[in-house]
Short mmCIF file of C-alpha atoms in Angstrom, two decimals:
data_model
loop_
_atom_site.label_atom_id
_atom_site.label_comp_id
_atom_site.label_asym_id
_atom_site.label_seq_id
_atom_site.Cartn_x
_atom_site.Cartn_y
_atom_site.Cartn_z
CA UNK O 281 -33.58 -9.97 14.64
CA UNK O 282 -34.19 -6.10 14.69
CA UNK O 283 -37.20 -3.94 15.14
CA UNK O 284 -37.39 -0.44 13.92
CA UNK O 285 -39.11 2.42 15.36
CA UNK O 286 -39.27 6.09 14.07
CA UNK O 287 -39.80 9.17 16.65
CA UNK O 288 -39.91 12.73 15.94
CA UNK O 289 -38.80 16.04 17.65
CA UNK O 290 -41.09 18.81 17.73
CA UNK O 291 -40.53 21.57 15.52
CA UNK O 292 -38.73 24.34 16.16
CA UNK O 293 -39.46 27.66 15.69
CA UNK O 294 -37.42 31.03 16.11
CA UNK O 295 -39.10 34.34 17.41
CA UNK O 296 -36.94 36.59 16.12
CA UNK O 297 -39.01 38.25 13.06
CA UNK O 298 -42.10 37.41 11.77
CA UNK O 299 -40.77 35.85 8.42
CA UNK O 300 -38.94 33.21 11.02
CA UNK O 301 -42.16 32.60 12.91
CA UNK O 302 -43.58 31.58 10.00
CA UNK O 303 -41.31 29.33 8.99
CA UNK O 304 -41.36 26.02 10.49
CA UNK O 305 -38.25 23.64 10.39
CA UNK O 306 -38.65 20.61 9.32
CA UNK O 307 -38.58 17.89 11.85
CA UNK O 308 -35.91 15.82 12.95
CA UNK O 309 -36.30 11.73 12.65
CA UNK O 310 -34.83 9.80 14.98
CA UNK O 311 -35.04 5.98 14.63
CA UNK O 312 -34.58 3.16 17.05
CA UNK O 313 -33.46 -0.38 16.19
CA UNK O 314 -33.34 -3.65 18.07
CA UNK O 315 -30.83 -6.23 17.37
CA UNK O 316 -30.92 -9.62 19.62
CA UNK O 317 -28.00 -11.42 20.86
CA UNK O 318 -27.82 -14.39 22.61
CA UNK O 319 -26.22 -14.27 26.07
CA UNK O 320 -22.27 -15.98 25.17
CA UNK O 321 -22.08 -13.57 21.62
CA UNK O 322 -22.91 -10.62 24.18
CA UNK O 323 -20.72 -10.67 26.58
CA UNK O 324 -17.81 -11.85 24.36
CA UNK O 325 -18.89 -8.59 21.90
CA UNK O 326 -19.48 -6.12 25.12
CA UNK O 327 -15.53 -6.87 26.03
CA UNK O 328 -14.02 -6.73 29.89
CA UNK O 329 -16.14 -3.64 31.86
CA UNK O 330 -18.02 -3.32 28.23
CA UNK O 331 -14.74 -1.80 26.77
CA UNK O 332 -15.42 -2.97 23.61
CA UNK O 333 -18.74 -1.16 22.98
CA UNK O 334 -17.33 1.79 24.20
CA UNK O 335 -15.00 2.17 21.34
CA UNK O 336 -18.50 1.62 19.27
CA UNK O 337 -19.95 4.31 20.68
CA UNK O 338 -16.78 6.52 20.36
CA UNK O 339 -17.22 6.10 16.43
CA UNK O 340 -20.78 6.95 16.42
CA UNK O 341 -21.21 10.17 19.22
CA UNK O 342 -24.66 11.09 17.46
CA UNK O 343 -26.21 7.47 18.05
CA UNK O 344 -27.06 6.54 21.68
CA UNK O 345 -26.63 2.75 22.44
CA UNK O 346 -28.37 0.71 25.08
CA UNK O 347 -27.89 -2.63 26.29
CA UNK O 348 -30.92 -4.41 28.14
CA UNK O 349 -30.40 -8.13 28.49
CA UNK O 350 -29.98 -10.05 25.05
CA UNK O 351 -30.74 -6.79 23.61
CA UNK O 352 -28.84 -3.84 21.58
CA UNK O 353 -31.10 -0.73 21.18
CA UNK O 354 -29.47 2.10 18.74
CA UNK O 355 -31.05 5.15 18.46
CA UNK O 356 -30.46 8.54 16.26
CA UNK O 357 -30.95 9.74 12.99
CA UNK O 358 -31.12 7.58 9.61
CA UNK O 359 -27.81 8.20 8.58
CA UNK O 360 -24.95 7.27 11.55
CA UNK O 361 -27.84 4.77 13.09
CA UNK O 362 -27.38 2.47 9.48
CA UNK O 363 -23.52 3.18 10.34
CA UNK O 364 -23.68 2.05 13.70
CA UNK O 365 -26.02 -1.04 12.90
CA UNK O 366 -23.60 -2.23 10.21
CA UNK O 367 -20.82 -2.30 12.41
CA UNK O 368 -22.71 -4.25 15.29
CA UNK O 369 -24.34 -6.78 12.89
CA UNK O 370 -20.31 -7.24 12.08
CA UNK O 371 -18.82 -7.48 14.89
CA UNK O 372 -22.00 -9.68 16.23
CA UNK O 373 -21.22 -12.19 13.35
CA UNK O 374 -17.33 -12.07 13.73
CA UNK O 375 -17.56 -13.40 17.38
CA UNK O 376 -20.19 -15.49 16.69
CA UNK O 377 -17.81 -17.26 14.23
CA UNK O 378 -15.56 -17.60 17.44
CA UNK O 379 -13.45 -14.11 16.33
CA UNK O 380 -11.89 -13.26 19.81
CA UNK O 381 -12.73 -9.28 19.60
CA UNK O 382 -9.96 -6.61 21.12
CA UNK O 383 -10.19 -2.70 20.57
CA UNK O 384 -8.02 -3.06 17.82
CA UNK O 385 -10.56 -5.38 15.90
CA UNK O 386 -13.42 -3.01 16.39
CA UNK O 387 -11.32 0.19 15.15
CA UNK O 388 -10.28 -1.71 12.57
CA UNK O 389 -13.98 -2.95 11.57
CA UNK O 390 -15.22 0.39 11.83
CA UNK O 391 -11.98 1.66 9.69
CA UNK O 392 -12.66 -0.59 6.88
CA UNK O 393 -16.44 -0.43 6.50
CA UNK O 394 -16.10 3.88 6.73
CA UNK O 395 -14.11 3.31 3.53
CA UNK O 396 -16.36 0.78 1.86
CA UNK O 397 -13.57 -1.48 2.02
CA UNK O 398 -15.84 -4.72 2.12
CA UNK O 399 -16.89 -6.80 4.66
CA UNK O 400 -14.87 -6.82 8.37
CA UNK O 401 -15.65 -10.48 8.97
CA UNK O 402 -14.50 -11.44 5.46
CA UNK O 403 -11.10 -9.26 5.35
CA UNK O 404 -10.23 -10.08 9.16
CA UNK O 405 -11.65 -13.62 9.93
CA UNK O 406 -9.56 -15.25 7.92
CA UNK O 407 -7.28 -17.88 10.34
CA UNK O 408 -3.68 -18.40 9.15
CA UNK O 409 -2.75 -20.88 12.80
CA UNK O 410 -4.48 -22.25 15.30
CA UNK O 411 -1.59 -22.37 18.20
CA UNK O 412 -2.72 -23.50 21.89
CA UNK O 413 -6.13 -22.20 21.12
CA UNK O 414 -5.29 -19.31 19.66
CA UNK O 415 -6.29 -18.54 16.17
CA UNK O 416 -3.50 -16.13 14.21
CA UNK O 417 -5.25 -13.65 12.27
CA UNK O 418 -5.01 -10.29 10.40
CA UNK O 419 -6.61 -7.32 12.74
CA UNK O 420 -6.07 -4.72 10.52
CA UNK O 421 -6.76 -3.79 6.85
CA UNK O 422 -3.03 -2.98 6.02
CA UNK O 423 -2.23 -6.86 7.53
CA UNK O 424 -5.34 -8.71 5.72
CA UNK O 425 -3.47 -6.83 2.00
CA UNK O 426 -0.48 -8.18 3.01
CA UNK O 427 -1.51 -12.04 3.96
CA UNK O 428 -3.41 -11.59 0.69
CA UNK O 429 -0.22 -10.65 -1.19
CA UNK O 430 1.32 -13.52 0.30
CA UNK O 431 -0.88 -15.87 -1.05
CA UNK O 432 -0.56 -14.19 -4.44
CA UNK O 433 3.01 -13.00 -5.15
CA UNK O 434 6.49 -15.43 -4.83
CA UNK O 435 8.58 -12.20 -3.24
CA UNK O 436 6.57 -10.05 -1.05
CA UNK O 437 7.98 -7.20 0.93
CA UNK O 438 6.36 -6.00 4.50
CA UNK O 439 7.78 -2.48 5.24
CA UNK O 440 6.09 -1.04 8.32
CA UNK O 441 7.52 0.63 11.32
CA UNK O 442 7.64 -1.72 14.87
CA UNK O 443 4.24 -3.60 15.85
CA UNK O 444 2.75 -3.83 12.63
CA UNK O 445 3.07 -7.67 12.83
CA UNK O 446 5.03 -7.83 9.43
CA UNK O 447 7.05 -10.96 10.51
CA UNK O 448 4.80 -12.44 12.91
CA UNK O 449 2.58 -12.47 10.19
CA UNK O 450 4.89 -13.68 7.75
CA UNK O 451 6.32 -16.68 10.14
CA UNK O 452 2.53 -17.55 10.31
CA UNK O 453 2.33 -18.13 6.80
CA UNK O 454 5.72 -19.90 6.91
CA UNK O 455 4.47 -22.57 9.14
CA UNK O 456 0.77 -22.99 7.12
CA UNK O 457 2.78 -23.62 4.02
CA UNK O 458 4.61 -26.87 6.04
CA UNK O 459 1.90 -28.29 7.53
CA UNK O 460 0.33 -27.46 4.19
CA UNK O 461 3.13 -29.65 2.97
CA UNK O 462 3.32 -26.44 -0.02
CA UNK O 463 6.94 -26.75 1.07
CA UNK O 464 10.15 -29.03 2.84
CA UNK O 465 11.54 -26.65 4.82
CA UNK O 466 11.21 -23.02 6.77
CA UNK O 467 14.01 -20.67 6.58
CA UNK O 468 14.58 -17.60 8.92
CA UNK O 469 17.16 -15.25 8.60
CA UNK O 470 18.38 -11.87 10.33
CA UNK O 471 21.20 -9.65 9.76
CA UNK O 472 23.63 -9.90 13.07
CA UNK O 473 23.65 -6.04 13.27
CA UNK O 474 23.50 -4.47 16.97
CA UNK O 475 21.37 -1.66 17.65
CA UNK O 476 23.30 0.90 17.87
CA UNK O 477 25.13 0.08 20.61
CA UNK O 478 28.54 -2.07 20.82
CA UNK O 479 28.45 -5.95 22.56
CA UNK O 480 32.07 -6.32 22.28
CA UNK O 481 33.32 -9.90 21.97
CA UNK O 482 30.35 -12.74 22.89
CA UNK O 483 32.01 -15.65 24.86
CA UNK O 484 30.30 -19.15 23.42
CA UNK O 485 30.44 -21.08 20.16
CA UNK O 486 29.57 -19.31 16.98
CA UNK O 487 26.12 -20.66 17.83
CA UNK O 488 26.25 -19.12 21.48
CA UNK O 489 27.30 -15.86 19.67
CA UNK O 490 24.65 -15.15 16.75
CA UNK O 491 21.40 -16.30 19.12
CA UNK O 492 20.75 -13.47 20.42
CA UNK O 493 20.38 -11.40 17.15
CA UNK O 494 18.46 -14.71 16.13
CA UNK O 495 16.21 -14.79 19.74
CA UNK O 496 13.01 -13.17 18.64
CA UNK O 497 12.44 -15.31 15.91
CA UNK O 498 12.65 -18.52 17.72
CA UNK O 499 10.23 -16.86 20.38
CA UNK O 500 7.65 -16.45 17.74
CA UNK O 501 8.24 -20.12 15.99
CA UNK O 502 7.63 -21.21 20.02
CA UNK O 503 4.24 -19.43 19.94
CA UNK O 504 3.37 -20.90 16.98
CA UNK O 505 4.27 -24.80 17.16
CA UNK O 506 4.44 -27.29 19.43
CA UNK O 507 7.74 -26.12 22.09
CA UNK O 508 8.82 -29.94 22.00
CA UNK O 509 8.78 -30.12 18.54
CA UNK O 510 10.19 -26.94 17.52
CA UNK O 511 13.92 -28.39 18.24
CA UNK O 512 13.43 -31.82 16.92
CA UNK O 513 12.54 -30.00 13.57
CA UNK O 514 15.48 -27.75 13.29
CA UNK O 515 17.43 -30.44 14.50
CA UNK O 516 16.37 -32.41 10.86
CA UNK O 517 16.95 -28.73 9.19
CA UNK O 518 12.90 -28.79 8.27
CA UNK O 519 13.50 -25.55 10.12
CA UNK O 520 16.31 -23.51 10.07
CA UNK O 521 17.27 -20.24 11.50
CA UNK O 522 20.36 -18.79 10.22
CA UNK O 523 22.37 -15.07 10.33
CA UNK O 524 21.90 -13.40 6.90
CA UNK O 525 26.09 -14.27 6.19
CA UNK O 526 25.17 -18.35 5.94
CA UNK O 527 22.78 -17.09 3.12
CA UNK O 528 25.33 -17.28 0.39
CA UNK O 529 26.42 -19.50 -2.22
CA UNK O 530 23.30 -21.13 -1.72
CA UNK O 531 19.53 -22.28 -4.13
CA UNK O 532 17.03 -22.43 -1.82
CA UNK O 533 14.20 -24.42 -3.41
CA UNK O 534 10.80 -25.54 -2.06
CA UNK O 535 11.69 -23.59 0.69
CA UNK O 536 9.46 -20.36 2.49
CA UNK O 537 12.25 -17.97 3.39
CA UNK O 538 11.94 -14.92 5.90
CA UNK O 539 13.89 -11.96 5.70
CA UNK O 540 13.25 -10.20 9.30
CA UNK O 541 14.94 -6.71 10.25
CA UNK O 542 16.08 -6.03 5.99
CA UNK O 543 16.48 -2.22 6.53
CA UNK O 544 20.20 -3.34 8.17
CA UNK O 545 21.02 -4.73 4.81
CA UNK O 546 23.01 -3.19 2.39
CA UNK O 547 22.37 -3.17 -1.33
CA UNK O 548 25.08 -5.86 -2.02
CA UNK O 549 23.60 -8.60 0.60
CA UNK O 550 19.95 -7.86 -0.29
CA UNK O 551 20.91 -8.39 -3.57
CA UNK O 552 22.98 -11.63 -2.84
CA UNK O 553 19.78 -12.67 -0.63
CA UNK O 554 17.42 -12.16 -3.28
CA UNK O 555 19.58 -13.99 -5.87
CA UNK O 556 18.56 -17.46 -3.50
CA UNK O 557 15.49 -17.73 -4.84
CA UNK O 558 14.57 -21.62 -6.09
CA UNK O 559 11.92 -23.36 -7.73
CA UNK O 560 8.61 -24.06 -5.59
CA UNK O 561 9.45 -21.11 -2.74
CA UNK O 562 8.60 -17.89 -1.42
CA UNK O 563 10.30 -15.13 0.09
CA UNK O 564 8.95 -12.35 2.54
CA UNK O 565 11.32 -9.61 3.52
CA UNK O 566 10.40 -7.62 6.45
CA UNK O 567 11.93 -4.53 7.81
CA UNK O 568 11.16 -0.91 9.12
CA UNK O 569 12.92 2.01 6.87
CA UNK O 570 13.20 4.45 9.94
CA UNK O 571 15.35 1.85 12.02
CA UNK O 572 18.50 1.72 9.95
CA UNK O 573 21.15 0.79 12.05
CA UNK O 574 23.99 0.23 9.74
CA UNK O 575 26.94 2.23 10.69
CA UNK O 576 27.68 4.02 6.71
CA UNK O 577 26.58 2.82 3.74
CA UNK O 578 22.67 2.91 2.20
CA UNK O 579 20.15 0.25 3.57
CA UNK O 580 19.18 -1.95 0.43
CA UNK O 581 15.61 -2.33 1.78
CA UNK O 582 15.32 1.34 1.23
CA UNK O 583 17.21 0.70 -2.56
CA UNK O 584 15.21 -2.29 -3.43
CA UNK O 585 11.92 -0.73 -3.61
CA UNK O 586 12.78 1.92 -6.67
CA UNK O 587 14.76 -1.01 -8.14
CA UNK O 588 12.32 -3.94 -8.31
CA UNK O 589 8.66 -2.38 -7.77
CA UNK O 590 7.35 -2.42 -11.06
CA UNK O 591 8.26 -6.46 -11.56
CA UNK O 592 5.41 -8.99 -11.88
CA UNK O 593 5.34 -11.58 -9.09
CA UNK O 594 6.84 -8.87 -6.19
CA UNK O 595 4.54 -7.07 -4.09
CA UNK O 596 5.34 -4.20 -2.13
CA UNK O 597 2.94 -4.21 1.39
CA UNK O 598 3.13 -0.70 3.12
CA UNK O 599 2.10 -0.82 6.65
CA UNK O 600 1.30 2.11 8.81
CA UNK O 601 0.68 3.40 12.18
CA UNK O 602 -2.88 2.03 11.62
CA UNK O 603 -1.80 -1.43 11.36
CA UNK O 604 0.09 -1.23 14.87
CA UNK O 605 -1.32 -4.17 16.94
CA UNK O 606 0.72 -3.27 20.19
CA UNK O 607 -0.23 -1.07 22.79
CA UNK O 608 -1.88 2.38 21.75
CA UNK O 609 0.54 4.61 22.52
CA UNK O 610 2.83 2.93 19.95
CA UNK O 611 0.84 4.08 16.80
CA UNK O 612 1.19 7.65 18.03
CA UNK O 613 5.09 7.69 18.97
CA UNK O 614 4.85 6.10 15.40
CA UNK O 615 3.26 9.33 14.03
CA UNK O 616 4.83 11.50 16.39
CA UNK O 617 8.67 10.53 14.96
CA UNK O 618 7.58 10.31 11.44
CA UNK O 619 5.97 13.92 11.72
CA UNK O 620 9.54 15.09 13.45
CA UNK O 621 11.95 13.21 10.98
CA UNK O 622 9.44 14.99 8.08
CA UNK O 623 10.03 18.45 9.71
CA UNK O 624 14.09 17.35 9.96
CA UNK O 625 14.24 16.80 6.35
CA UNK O 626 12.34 20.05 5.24
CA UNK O 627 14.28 21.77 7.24
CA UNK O 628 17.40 20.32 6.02
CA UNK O 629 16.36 21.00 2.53
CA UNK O 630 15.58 24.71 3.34
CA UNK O 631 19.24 25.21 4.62
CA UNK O 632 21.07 23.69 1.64
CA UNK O 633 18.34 25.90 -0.85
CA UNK O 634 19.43 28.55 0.52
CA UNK O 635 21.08 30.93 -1.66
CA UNK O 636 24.12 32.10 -0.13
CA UNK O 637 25.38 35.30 0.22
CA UNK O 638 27.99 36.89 -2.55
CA UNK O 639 30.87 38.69 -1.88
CA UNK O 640 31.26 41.91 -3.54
CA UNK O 641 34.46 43.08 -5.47
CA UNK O 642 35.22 46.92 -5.95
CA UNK O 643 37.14 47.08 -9.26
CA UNK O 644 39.01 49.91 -10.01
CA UNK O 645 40.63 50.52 -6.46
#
């Protein structure tokens, strides 16, 4: 329910010539609404130490918000206040739906509805998993585009620098579409490419050796299924996770197959990847073009996207430093390398423009 009330500053008026004395300003309107929420919705929507409306009132500096009970009082002029209320009546019906709410949520609510973008609780309430309680969602624009392109495209590629949740995301999927029964089996893969730094020789079977490169995607199948069944199903090979080598020579059909860390491919194995592709599957390929860690050679993530972008069925998802789901500070080391590797190239470019300097010959002599 909301109430509105209007109030009204008196008018101004200057002293500084007659003309101005005169001349009265118009007044300014200031409006008040009332929205009620019951007691569980509030305190889940006011966040730990009311952290959460604080970032609301951050977006709106001109609107003053009050909290009395079961009620939200905004107040300020017609234009923000109708801002403000839209994103409250939001985020009060995304945690009324049971949407656990985190800064990153109400940025991102206030993000999309700032660029008429459609509706928060439509583009981010949308539940991939429910693991131990915890429902897997998009938080961000940039993510909900890219589930979205999942759903519609057969090859879909996440490119996104680190915490954008381009695999999580895509593992999420992975596991809908088998207990979906939409396909037999999951496949994960990874290049076994250190980052830049040498292991030397692992001791341990080949098994014992390519785990660790293989480690953070059986974290995030843990988080996402039962732990005790996890190894009974990639012990049947409904779930396998494999180094990028075992790829070849092989049709993977019915199958929703997860390319993670595809910038440390080169053009040759992303092709051979690629050419795996069976009847009845999907494939997502993840990777972050400013983390190339191959020691020569051109990373066919970075190829791939001039080569295939303008086929039907592939879908190219760019995510940015506003998709980042970690902690803040992420989004703007993010920024803060992009903006130096920008001012690395231009000045790169500057030195080989350069026109260089001609020797003179004296003929004659």
């Amino acid at each position: 329910m909301c109430s509105v009330e209007t109030s009204r500053k008196a008018p101004l008026v200057t002293s500084d010539s007659k003309s101005a004395r005169s001349k009265k300003t118009q007044p300014i309107e200031r409006e008040s609404i009332s929205i009620e929420v019951d007691g569980v919705a509030m305190v889940r929507l006011l966040g730990p130490h009311d952290r959460l409306f604080r970032v609301v009132e951050s977006k709106f500096p001109d609107v003053e918000i009050h909290v009395r009970g079961n009620e939200i009082t905004l107040t300020g002029s017609p234009e923000p206040l109708a801002a403000a209320r839209e994103l409250v009546e939001e985020l009060v019906t995304m945690v009324r739906g049971g949407h656990d709410l985190g800064e990153i949520e109400v940025e991102s609510s206030a993000s999309i509805l700032r660029q008429s973008q459609g509706s928060p609780n439509q583009l981010l309430g949308q539940t991939i998993l429910t693991a131990r309680g915890k429902a897997i969602r998009p938080k961000t624009l940039g993510q909900s585009q890219y589930v979205d392109a999942m759903d519609n495209n057969t090859i879909v590629f996440g490119i996104g620098p680190a915490g954008t949740g381009k695999t999580y995301l895509a593992m999420a999927k992975a596991v809908q579409a088998l207990q979906r029964k939409e396909v037999d089996r999951i496949i994960l893969s990874r290049p076994a490419i250190e980052a830049g730094e040498r292991l030397g020789f692992l001791p341990g079977s080949l098994t014992d050796k390519i785990d660790p490169y293989l480690r953070p995607l059986y974290d995030a199948l843990n988080d996402m299924m039962d732990p005790e069944l996890v190894p009974k199903l990639l012990a049947a090979g409904t779930v396998e996770v494999a180094p990028l080598a075992y790829m070849r020579g092989r049709t993977l059909n019915k199958s929703f197959v997860v390319l993670d860390e595809a910038q440390n491919t080169t053009p040759e194995q992303m092709k051979m990847f690629l050419t795996r592709l069976g009847f009845d599957s999907k494939m997502v390929i993840t990777g972050d073009i400013t983390q190339v860690d191959l020691p020569e050679g051109a990373s066919g993530l970075k190829l791939v996207s001039n080569v295939l972008r303008d086929i039907d069925d592939i879908h190219f998802a760019e995510l940015t430093s506003a998709d980042v789901v970690r902690h803040t500070l992420v989004g703007q080391i993010v920024d803060a390398y992009t903006t130096y590797d920008a001012e690395q190239q231009r000045d790169k470019f500057n030195r080989h423009s350069r026109p260089r300097g001609r020797n003179r010959t004296h003929e004659g002599r």
